[in-house]
GROMACS .gro file of C-alpha atoms in nm:
model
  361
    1UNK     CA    1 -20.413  18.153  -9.202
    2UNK     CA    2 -20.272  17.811  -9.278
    3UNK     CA    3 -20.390  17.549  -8.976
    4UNK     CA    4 -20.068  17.324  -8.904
    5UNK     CA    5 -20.254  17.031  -8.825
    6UNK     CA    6 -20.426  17.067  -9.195
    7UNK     CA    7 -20.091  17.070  -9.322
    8UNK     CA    8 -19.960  16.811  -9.124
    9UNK     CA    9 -20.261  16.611  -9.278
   10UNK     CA   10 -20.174  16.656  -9.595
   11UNK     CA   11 -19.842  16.481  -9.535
   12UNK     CA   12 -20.009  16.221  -9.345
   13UNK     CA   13 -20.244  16.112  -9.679
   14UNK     CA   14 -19.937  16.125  -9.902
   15UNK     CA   15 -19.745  15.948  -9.665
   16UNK     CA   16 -19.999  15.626  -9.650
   17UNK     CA   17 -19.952  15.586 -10.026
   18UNK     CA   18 -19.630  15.403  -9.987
   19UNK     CA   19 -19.803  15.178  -9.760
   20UNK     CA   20 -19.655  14.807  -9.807
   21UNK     CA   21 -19.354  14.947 -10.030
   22UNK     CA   22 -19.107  15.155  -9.798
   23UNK     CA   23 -19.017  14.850  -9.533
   24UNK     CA   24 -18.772  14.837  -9.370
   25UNK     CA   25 -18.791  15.225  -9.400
   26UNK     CA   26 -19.090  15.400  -9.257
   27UNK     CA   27 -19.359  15.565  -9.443
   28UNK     CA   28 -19.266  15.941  -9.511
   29UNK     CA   29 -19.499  16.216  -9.643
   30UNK     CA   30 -19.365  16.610  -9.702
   31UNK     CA   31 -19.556  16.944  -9.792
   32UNK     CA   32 -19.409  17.286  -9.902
   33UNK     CA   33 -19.604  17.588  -9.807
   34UNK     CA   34 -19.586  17.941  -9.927
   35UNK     CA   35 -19.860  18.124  -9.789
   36UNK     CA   36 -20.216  17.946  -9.790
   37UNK     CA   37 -20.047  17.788 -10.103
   38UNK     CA   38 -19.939  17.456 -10.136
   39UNK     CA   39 -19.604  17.442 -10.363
   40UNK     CA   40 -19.438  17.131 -10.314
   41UNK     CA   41 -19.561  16.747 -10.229
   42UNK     CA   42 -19.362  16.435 -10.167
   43UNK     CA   43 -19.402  16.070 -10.030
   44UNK     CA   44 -19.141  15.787  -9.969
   45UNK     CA   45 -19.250  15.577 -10.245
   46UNK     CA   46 -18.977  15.246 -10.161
   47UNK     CA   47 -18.715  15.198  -9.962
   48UNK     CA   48 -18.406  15.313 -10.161
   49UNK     CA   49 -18.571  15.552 -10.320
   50UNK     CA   50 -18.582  15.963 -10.333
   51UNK     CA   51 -18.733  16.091  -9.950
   52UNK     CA   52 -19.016  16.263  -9.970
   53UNK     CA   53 -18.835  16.563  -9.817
   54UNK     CA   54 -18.620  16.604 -10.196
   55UNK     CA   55 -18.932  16.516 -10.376
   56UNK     CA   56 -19.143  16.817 -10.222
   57UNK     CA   57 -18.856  17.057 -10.262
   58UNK     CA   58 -18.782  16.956 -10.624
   59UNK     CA   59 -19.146  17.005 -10.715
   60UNK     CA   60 -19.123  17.364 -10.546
   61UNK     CA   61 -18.874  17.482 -10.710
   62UNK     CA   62 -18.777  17.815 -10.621
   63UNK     CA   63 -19.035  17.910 -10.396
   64UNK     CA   64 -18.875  17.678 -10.145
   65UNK     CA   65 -18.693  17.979 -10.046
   66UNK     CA   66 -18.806  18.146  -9.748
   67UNK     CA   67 -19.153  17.851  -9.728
   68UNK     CA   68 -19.273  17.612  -9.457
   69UNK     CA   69 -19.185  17.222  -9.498
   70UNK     CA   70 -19.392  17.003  -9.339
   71UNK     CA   71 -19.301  16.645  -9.277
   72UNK     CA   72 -19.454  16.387  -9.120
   73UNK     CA   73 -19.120  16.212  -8.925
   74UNK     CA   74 -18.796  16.412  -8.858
   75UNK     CA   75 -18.536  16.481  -9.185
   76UNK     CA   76 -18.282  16.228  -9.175
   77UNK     CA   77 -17.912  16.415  -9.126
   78UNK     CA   78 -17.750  16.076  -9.211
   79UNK     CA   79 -17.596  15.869  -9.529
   80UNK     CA   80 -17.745  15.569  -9.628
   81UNK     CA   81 -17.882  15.437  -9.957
   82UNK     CA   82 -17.928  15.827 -10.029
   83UNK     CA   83 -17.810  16.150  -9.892
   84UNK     CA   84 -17.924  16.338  -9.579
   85UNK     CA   85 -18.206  16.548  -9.566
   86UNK     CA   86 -18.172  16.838  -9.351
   87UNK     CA   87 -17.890  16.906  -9.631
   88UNK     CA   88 -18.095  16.959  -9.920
   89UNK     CA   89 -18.351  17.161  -9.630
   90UNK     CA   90 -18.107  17.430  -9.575
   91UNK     CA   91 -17.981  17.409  -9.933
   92UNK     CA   92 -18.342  17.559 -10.082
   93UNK     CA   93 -18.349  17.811  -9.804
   94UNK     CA   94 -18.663  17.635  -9.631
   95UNK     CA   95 -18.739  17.912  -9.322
   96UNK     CA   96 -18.950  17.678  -9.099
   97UNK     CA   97 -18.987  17.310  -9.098
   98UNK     CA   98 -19.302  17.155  -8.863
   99UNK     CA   99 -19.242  16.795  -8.753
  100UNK     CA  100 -19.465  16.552  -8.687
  101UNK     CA  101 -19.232  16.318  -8.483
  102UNK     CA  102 -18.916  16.240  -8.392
  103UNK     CA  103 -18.721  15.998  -8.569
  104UNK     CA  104 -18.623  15.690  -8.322
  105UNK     CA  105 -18.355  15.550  -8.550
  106UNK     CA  106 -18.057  15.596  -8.320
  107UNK     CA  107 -17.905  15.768  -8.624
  108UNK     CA  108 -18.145  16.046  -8.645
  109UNK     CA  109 -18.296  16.075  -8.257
  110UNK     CA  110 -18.331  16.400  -8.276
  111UNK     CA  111 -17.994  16.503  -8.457
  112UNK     CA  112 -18.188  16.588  -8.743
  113UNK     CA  113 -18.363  16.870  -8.562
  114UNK     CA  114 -18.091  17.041  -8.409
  115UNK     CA  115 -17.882  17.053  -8.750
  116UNK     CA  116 -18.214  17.252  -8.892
  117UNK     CA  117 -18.191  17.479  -8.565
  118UNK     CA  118 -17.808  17.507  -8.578
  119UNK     CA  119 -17.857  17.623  -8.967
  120UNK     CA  120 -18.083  17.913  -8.820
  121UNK     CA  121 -18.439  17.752  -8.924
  122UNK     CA  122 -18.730  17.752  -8.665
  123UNK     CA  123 -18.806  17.378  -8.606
  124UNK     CA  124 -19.142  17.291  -8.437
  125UNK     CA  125 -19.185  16.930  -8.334
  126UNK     CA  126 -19.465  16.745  -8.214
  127UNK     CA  127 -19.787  16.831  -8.483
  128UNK     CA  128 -20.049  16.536  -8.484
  129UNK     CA  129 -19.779  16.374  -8.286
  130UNK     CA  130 -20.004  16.044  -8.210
  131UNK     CA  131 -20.092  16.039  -8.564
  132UNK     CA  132 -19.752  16.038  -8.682
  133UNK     CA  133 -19.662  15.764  -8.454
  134UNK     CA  134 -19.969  15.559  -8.594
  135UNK     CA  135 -19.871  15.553  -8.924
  136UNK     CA  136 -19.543  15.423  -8.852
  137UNK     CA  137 -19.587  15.172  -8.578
  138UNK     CA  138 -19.405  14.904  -8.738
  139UNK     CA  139 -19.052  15.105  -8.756
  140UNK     CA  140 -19.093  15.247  -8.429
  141UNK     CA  141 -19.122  14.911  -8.298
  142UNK     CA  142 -18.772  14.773  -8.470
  143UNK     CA  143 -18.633  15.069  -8.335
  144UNK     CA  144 -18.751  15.051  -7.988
  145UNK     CA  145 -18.836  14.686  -7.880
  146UNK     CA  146 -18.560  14.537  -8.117
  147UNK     CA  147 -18.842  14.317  -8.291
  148UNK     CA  148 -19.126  14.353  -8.551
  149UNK     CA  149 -19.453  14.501  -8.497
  150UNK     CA  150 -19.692  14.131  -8.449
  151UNK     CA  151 -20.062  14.172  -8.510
  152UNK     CA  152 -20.183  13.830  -8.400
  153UNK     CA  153 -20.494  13.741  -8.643
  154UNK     CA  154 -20.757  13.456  -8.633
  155UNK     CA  155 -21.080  13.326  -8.793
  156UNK     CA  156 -21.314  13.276  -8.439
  157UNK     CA  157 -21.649  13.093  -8.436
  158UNK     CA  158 -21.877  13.314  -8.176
  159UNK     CA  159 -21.775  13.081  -7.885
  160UNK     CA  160 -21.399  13.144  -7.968
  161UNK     CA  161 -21.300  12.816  -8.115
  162UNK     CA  162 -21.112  12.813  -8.442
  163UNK     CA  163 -21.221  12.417  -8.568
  164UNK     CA  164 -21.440  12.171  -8.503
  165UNK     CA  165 -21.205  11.923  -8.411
  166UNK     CA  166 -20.829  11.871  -8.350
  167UNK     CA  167 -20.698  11.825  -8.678
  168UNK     CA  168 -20.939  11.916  -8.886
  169UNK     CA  169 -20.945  12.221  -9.162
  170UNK     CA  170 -21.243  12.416  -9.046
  171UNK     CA  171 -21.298  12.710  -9.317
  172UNK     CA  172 -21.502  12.985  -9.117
  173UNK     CA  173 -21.524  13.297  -9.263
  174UNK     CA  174 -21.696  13.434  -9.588
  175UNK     CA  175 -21.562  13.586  -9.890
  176UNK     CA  176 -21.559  13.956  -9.773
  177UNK     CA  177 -21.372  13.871  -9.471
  178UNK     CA  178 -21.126  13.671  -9.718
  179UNK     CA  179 -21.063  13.953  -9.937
  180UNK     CA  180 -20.982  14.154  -9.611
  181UNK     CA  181 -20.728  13.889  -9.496
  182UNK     CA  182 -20.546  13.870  -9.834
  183UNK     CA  183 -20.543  14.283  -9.882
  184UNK     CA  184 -20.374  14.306  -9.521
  185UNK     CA  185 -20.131  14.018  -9.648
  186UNK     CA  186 -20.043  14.264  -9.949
  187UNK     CA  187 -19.940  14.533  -9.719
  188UNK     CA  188 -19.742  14.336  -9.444
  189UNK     CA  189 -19.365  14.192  -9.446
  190UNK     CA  190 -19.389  13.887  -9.278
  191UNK     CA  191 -19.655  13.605  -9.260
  192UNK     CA  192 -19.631  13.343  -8.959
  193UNK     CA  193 -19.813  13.029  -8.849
  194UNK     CA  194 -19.714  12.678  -8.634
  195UNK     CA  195 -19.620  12.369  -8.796
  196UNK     CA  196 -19.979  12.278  -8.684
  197UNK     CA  197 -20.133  12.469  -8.885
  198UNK     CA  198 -19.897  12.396  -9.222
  199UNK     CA  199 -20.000  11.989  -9.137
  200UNK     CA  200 -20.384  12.047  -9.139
  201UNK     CA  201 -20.437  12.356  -9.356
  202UNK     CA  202 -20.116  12.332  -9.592
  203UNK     CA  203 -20.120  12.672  -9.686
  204UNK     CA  204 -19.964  12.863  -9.969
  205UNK     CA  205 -19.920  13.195  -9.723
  206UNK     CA  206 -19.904  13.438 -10.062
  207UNK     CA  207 -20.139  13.741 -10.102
  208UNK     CA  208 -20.402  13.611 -10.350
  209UNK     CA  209 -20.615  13.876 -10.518
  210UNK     CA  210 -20.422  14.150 -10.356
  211UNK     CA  211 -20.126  14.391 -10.550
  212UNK     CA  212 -19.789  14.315 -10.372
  213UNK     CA  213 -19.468  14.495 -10.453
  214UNK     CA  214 -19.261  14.348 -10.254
  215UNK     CA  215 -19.130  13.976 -10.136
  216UNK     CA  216 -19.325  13.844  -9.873
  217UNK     CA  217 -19.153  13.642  -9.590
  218UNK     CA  218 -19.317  13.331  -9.478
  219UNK     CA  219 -19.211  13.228  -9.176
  220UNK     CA  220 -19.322  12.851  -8.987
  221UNK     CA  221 -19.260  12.779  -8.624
  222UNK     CA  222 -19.159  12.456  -8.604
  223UNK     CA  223 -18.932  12.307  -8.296
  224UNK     CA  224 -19.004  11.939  -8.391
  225UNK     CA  225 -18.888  11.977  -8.727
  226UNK     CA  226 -19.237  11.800  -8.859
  227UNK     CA  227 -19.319  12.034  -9.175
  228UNK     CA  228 -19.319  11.818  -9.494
  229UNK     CA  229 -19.100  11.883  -9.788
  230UNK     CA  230 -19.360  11.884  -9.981
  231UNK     CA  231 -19.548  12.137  -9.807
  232UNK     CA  232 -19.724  12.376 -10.047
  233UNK     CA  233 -19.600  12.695  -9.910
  234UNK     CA  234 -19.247  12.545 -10.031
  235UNK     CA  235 -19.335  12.563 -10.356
  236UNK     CA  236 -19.411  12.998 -10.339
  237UNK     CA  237 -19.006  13.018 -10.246
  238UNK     CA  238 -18.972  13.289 -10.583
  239UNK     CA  239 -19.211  13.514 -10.397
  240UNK     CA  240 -19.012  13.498 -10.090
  241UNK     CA  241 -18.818  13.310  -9.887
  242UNK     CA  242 -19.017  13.107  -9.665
  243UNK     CA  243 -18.813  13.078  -9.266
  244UNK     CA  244 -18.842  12.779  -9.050
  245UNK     CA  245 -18.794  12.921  -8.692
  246UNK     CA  246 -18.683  12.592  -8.481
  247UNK     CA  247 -18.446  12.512  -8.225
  248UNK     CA  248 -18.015  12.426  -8.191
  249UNK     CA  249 -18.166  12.039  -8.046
  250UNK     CA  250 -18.410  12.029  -8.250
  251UNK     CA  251 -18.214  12.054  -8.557
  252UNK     CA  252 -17.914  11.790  -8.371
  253UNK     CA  253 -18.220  11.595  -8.307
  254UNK     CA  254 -18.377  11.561  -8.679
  255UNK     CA  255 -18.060  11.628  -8.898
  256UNK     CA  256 -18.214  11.440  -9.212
  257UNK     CA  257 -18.516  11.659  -9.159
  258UNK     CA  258 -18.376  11.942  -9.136
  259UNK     CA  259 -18.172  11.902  -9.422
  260UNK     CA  260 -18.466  11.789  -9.627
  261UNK     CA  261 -18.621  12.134  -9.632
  262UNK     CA  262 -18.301  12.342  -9.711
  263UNK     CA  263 -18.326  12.106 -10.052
  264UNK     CA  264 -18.714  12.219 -10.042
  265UNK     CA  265 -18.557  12.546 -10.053
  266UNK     CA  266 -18.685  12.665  -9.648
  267UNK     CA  267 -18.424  12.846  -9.457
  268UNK     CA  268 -18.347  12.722  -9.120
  269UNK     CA  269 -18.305  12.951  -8.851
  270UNK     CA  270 -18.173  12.712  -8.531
  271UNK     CA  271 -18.272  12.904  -8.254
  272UNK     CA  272 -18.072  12.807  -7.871
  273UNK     CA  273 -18.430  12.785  -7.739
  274UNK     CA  274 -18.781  12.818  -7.774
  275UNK     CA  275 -18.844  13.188  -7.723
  276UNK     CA  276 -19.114  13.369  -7.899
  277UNK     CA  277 -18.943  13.710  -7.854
  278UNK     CA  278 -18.593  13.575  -7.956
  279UNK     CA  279 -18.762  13.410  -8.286
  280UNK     CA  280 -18.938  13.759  -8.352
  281UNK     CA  281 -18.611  13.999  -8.315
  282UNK     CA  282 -18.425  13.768  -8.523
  283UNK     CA  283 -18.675  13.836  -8.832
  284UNK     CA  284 -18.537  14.174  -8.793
  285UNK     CA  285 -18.232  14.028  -8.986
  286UNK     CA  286 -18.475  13.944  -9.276
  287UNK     CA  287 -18.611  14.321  -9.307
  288UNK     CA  288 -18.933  14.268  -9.138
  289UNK     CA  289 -19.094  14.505  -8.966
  290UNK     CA  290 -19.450  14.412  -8.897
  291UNK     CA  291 -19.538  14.005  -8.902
  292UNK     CA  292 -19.914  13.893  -8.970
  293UNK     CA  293 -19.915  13.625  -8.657
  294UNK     CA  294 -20.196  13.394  -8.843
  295UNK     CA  295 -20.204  13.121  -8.642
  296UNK     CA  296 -20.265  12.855  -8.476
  297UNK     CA  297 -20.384  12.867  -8.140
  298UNK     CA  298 -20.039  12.650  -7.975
  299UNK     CA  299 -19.835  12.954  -8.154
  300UNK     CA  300 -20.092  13.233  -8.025
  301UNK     CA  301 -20.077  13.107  -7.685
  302UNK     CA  302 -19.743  13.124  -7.698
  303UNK     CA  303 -19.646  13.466  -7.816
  304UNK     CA  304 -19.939  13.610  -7.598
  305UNK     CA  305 -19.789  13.475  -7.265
  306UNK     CA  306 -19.433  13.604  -7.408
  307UNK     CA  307 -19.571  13.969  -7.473
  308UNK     CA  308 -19.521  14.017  -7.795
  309UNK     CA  309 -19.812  14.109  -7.944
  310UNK     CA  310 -19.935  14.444  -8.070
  311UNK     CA  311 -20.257  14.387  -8.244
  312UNK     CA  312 -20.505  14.149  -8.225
  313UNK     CA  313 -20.761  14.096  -8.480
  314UNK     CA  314 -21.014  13.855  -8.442
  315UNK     CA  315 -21.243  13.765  -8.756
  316UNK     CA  316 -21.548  13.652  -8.611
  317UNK     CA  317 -21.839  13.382  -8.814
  318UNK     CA  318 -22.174  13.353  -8.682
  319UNK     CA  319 -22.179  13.005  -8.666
  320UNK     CA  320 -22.114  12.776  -8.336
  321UNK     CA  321 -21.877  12.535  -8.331
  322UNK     CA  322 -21.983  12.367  -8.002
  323UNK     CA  323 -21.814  12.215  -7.697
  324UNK     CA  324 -21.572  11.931  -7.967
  325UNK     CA  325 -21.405  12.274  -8.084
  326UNK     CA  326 -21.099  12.346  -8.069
  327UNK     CA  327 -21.078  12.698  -7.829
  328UNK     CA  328 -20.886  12.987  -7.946
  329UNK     CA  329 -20.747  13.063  -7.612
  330UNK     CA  330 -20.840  12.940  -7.264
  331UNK     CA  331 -21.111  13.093  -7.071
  332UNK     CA  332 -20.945  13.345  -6.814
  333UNK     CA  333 -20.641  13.432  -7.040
  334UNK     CA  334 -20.771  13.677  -7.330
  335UNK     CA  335 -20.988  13.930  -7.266
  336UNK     CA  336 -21.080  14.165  -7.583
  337UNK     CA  337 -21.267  14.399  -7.410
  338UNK     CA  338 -20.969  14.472  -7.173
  339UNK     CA  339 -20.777  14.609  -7.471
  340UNK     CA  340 -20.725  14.929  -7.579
  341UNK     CA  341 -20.856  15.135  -7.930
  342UNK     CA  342 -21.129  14.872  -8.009
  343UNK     CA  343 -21.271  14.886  -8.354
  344UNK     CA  344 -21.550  14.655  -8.549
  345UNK     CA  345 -21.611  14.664  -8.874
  346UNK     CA  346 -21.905  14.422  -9.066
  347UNK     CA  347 -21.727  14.231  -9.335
  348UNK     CA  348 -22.043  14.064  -9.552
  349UNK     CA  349 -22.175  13.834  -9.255
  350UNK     CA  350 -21.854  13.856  -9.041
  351UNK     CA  351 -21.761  14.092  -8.765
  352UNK     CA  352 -21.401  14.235  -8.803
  353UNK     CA  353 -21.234  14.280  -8.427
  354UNK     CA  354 -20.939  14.498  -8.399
  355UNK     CA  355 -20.782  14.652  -8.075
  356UNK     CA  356 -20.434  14.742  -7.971
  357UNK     CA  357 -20.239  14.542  -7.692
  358UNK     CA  358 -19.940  14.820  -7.694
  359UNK     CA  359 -19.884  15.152  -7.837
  360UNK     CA  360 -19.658  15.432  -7.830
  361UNK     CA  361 -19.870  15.723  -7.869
   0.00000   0.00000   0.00000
């Protein structure tokens, strides 16, 4: 007897292949089942493109009729860049559909389901629920919190200091942990650091060595106006457009500076005050749903105390960088082990520290 959570499965590994592709859309996977028989497969390859709902049923065919559709987030029953789901559903005589989760786009929320059960076709909701929700974290975010999901990443020495010294470029970790960084880059929508960190590190911010599909935003937090013109990052504005987030007075304040990197080709997004939570929903308007938090630690500080944070992960060197270091975070205010879902992974002779500050499932 087919096992829903094997099927469910099954939609779950197609669905992660349009990982860093689908934003601002979430990541959609779809079986058919006849039987023990697997007749139809889909995944939402990019946004705009076929669901993976119409894929699976197009590649079943006939034996649609009267079969089991599987999909890893609730059938869309609205019109946007293409047509609803549940539609087509009902059109190839589908008998059951099993859901993984509920859709929270206010659109959908549940709509979706109730058209299938209005139509006569047994819905069940709910299979490898938490999984589900996992896979999509990012668009449930937008759709709940009003703001990107913000994984807050940093290079640590092992007594949590990020440089040697104020001011100074302090390259930490090796190249496995590199590789790492710039694969993650390749899958996100957003990359942000502090105008700190663009004065001592000058960063280009793209996804070296890593396929991307999509433009990458870059976005620098800078309320006194102080990135350069000639920053390097400005020169990467054909692989996306790279977002100063700064503030109403500081723009009245530094007019000529401000002007300076529009020319550079930055767009400036005056802000009425410095609020990390503000400057995070407004990247909504920019199609980002997740936003790589890189640093440095003023910036970290300041979207930890604000609550905005989702993920942290910490890449950690085994080297010491001593009491002139520059600390991560203040003793007393970050606690790793207090967080929840901890993983470590060995990256060549790096430690790779994930855990999750908030979740849904």
């Amino acid at each position: 007897m087919v096992s829903h959570d094997a099927m469910m499965d099954q939609a779950l590994v197609l669905a992660a292949r349009g990982r860093g592709a689908t934003s601002p859309n979430p990541m959609v996977g779809a079986v058919v089942t006849r039987g023990d028989r697997i007749v139809g497969r889909g995944f939402h390859a990019r946004a705009g493109g076929p669901h993976a709902e119409v894929i699976a049923l197009e590649e079943a065919g006939e034996e649609a009729l009267g079969a089991t559709l599987y999909c890893t987030l609730e059938p869309c029953c609205h019109t946007g860049r293409t047509g609803p789901c549940v539609e087509r559903i009902v059109g190839a005589g589908v008998r059951d559909v099993v859901v993984g989760v509920e859709d929270p786009d206010p659109r959908v929320n549940g709509a979706g389901i109730r058209y299938l059960h209005d139509q006569g076709i047994t819905v069940t909701v709910g299979v490898r629920r938490q999984a589900a929700t996992r896979l999509n974290e990012a668009f449930f975010t937008v759709k709940r919190r009003a703001r990107p999901f913000v994984t807050m990443k940093a290079a640590v020495s092992l007594d949590g200091r990020i440089a040697a010294a104020s001011g100074r470029r302090t390259p930490l970790t090796g190249p496995a942990a590199i590789g790492h960084a710039h694969a993650v880059r390749a899958e996100v929508d957003a990359i942000a650091v502090g105008s700190e960190t663009v004065l001592v590190d000058d960063p280009l911010l793209t996804a070296r060595g890593a396929n991307r599909r999509r433009p990458l935003v870059r976005v620098l937090f800078d309320t006194r106006m102080r990135t350069p013109p000639s920053a390097r990052v400005l020169t990467t504005c054909a692989e996306g457009p790279v977002v100063v987030i700064t503030t109403a007075a500081a723009v009245e304040a530094w007019p000529t500076r401000a002007l300076t990197l529009e020319r550079a080709g930055a767009v400036i997004e005056a802000l009425p005050t410095r609020d990390p939570a503000a400057a995070m929903s407004r990247l909504v308007a920019y199609e980002v749903s997740d936003v790589l938090l890189e640093g440095g630690a003023v910036l970290h500080r300041a979207a930890w105390a604000a609550g905005v944070v989702d993920r942290v992960r910490l890449y950690v060197a085994p080297v010491v960088l001593g009491p002139t270091g520059v600390r991560w975070m203040p003793a007393g205010r970050f606690s790793f082990v207090a967080l929840a879902g901890r993983r470590t992974r060995c990256l060549g002779e790096d430690v790779l520290l994930e855990a999750d500050v908030q979740r849904f499932d």
